[in-house]
Amino acid sequence: MKGNVIIHFWISYITVLIIPILVIAFGVIGAFYIVEQEIQESNLSKMEHSIQLIENELKVLEANAVQAIEISSIKSSMFYDYIDGIRMLQIKKGIDTLMNLFQYQGIHFVDKFYIYYNRLDYLIYEGAFYKEKLFVKNYLSQWGLKEAEWKEKVINSDIIMAQYQNTSSNYLHFIMPIHTREKNEGVMVFVLNQDKIIDYFSFAKEYGEYAVYILDSKNQILLNKDSKKDRELDLSQKNIGKIFLDIKKDQLLFSISKDKGWSYCIILPEGVVAHRLYILRTLSIIGMIITILIGLVISFWLAVKEGKPINQIFSAIEQEETKKRNTKELGNLVTGIVNSNQKMQKEMKENQPFLKKALFHDLLTLDITNTEELAYLVENAKIYFKTNQFRFVSVRLFANNDFYEIDEQTLQEVRVIMQTIQKYLKEQVNGSVWFYQSNYLSMFCILEEEENVSMIQRITDTHKWLLQNYSTESDWGISSVCQSVIHLWKYCEEAEMARSHCKARVHIREYQTEFEDKQSYYFPETAEERLYNCLCAGDFSAIYKNLSILEIENFEKRNLNYKNFVKLNTRLVHLLELFEEKEKGIGDYIIQLNQIVAEEQDPEKNYRKTLQEAFAYLGQKMDQEKKINQNQLLERIKNYIEVNYMDSELGLARVSREFQISEGYVSTLFKKQGNENFADYVEQIRMKKACELLKEKEYSVKKIASMVGYNSVQSFRRAFKRVHGINPREYD
């Protein structure tokens, strides 16, 4: 054996050398595949995180836009037929309130902002009023936006729902219509900075030049940055990979957001995505070839010289196996992943305060008119009430100072003080407490009534604590006890009125009826908006409650003289006239109300009766119209379901995005108008189509499950058996 070198080498060492090398080669190939997948998953993870940050900021923008259009001076100005000095000052005051709101929230996507009035043909931009022609001449041309496109896509009076629009100028516009009927009275336009949005995808810069596309749920381009101007896109396709025709699979990163249904796409340069991986793979192959050659030479030499080098190999392997493996790096990696995941979850939970703020804003100024809607929004915002008695508290810092100009440092200090007050009250109050900040100096607190604890004493302690620890003077107004959350707006007025009666040495006031002006009539703008929204909703209970508040305040708590009685009637009649075009019959009640005020000596009794009849009549008509509109909307949704039932992602979220309504409203439509659940209806459509396909006997059960919108054949079988009582294969 020793004399025959060739036979000794091939028989003794081929198994020891060649087989391990082959195993190592397959292991290296598998390792490269895993690394390549990890690179792809890492990029997708970074992209998902960037998308979450973008959509979080868009949520803040949308929530603040909803608040902004309800600022009374801005909303009411949409109905002006002319602008004079007084109205101009009122509008500018509303704009100042709006700018404080956006400055406080720190929304940095917004590059430009303006308001357009349909009736007046006016715009407000950067605090100044412009006629449309002047605005077009001075600004649109600078922005690269054509007038025709601007009128069609941005300020079109047919826009009745908030939407995002891209234009040829590559600006992304967020348009919030201000309207009451089918057409808007004007729009609030936020021009978003494209570069600031794209900066969130900066992780792709390491690959060199890259392109970014953002498509809406209908695959229309909202935003794009691409150095290749003539890139071929097929926007009629539903599949993202098919939309980008000339892009290879490893070049395209894309993700579809669950909240908006937008498609975010990043195109990386060709051949650069795995460039480092290719270099490493080439070096590894070269190293392996060199290793094999060296191993062959050494093995041949040892086979000739010693005869049994395999013993040395086994000894080296045993020594290697006795070494302890280092798991520290693996532990650090796992810890990093866990910490990263916790951070992302924390960022998602940070949206919760916006939901709470939006709820209390709607309660104070908007159109939550029934308990069902209130219950849904309370559940969505995770607010839980322990009692049904509340106090509304209004607080203003630095009551004796007016800050007409503030710097960033002052704004930051005031914000810290406000947060400190919130923390202190949460620690001191046994019941629940919520906060709503109206501007940087004023805040409302909603506190549940506590047993054996005086609210006056609680607020007195807070005032003293604030003065002693932070040398900050403040005024506090406390409302009477509120027993219905839906009427918080009324008690907000009481708290504000109580605070307005604070003096130099009296910084805490509890509401008293004596604060009211007994000679003037009671009909604040908030009450008017609330009554208007109740009428639009056709909610009889809410109409009665809000009208009852007006009657008690004006006819029982006050002693109106004839002049103020006439003013009150004028305001109420004006409110009814808003519906006269739609409901002609309300004109008869308007005439009766005017006659009662003008002709009767003691008009109160007949006036209240006629007023109740007028609002009851109008509420009934609006309720009928609402039901007709709801039925039409329900039919449109059902038609949409029948067309898209095969989509496994079809659900409440998808339908709410498509029709620009809330998920709760979709669910309510099906329950009230259709007497069925949304999920049951979708399942019914899918089962009907499945039965038709089963009768044809052309497809397998698995294929049919996919064709009717089920992710797995098991879930399809369970649903089919639940509905029909048999398995799909047994159906004939």
PDB file of N, CA and C in Angstrom, residues 323-335:
ATOM      1  N   LYS A 323     -14.018  23.109  22.150  1.00  0.00           N
ATOM      2  CA  LYS A 323     -14.090  24.548  22.383  1.00  0.00           C
ATOM      3  C   LYS A 323     -15.532  24.963  22.664  1.00  0.00           C
ATOM      4  N   LYS A 324     -15.718  25.870  23.588  1.00  0.00           N
ATOM      5  CA  LYS A 324     -17.052  26.364  23.921  1.00  0.00           C
ATOM      6  C   LYS A 324     -17.511  27.361  22.864  1.00  0.00           C
ATOM      7  N   ARG A 325     -18.749  27.216  22.490  1.00  0.00           N
ATOM      8  CA  ARG A 325     -19.312  28.132  21.500  1.00  0.00           C
ATOM      9  C   ARG A 325     -19.718  29.429  22.195  1.00  0.00           C
ATOM     10  N   ASN A 326     -19.475  30.540  21.496  1.00  0.00           N
ATOM     11  CA  ASN A 326     -19.775  31.848  22.051  1.00  0.00           C
ATOM     12  C   ASN A 326     -21.193  32.259  21.650  1.00  0.00           C
ATOM     13  N   THR A 327     -22.102  32.388  22.637  1.00  0.00           N
ATOM     14  CA  THR A 327     -23.506  32.746  22.354  1.00  0.00           C
ATOM     15  C   THR A 327     -23.807  34.201  22.682  1.00  0.00           C
ATOM     16  N   LYS A 328     -22.790  34.956  23.054  1.00  0.00           N
ATOM     17  CA  LYS A 328     -23.026  36.350  23.436  1.00  0.00           C
ATOM     18  C   LYS A 328     -23.592  37.174  22.288  1.00  0.00           C
ATOM     19  N   GLU A 329     -22.969  36.979  21.080  1.00  0.00           N
ATOM     20  CA  GLU A 329     -23.422  37.759  19.932  1.00  0.00           C
ATOM     21  C   GLU A 329     -24.860  37.437  19.569  1.00  0.00           C
ATOM     22  N   LEU A 330     -25.219  36.127  19.657  1.00  0.00           N
ATOM     23  CA  LEU A 330     -26.598  35.735  19.357  1.00  0.00           C
ATOM     24  C   LEU A 330     -27.564  36.380  20.346  1.00  0.00           C
ATOM     25  N   GLY A 331     -27.195  36.407  21.631  1.00  0.00           N
ATOM     26  CA  GLY A 331     -28.047  37.033  22.650  1.00  0.00           C
ATOM     27  C   GLY A 331     -28.251  38.510  22.387  1.00  0.00           C
ATOM     28  N   ASN A 332     -27.149  39.186  22.002  1.00  0.00           N
ATOM     29  CA  ASN A 332     -27.262  40.616  21.691  1.00  0.00           C
ATOM     30  C   ASN A 332     -28.172  40.859  20.495  1.00  0.00           C
ATOM     31  N   LEU A 333     -28.066  39.978  19.499  1.00  0.00           N
ATOM     32  CA  LEU A 333     -28.906  40.109  18.306  1.00  0.00           C
ATOM     33  C   LEU A 333     -30.381  39.975  18.662  1.00  0.00           C
ATOM     34  N   VAL A 334     -30.718  38.950  19.458  1.00  0.00           N
ATOM     35  CA  VAL A 334     -32.116  38.731  19.858  1.00  0.00           C
ATOM     36  C   VAL A 334     -32.630  39.915  20.672  1.00  0.00           C
ATOM     37  N   THR A 335     -31.790  40.409  21.611  1.00  0.00           N
ATOM     38  CA  THR A 335     -32.182  41.558  22.426  1.00  0.00           C
ATOM     39  C   THR A 335     -32.456  42.777  21.557  1.00  0.00           C
TER      40      THR A 335
END
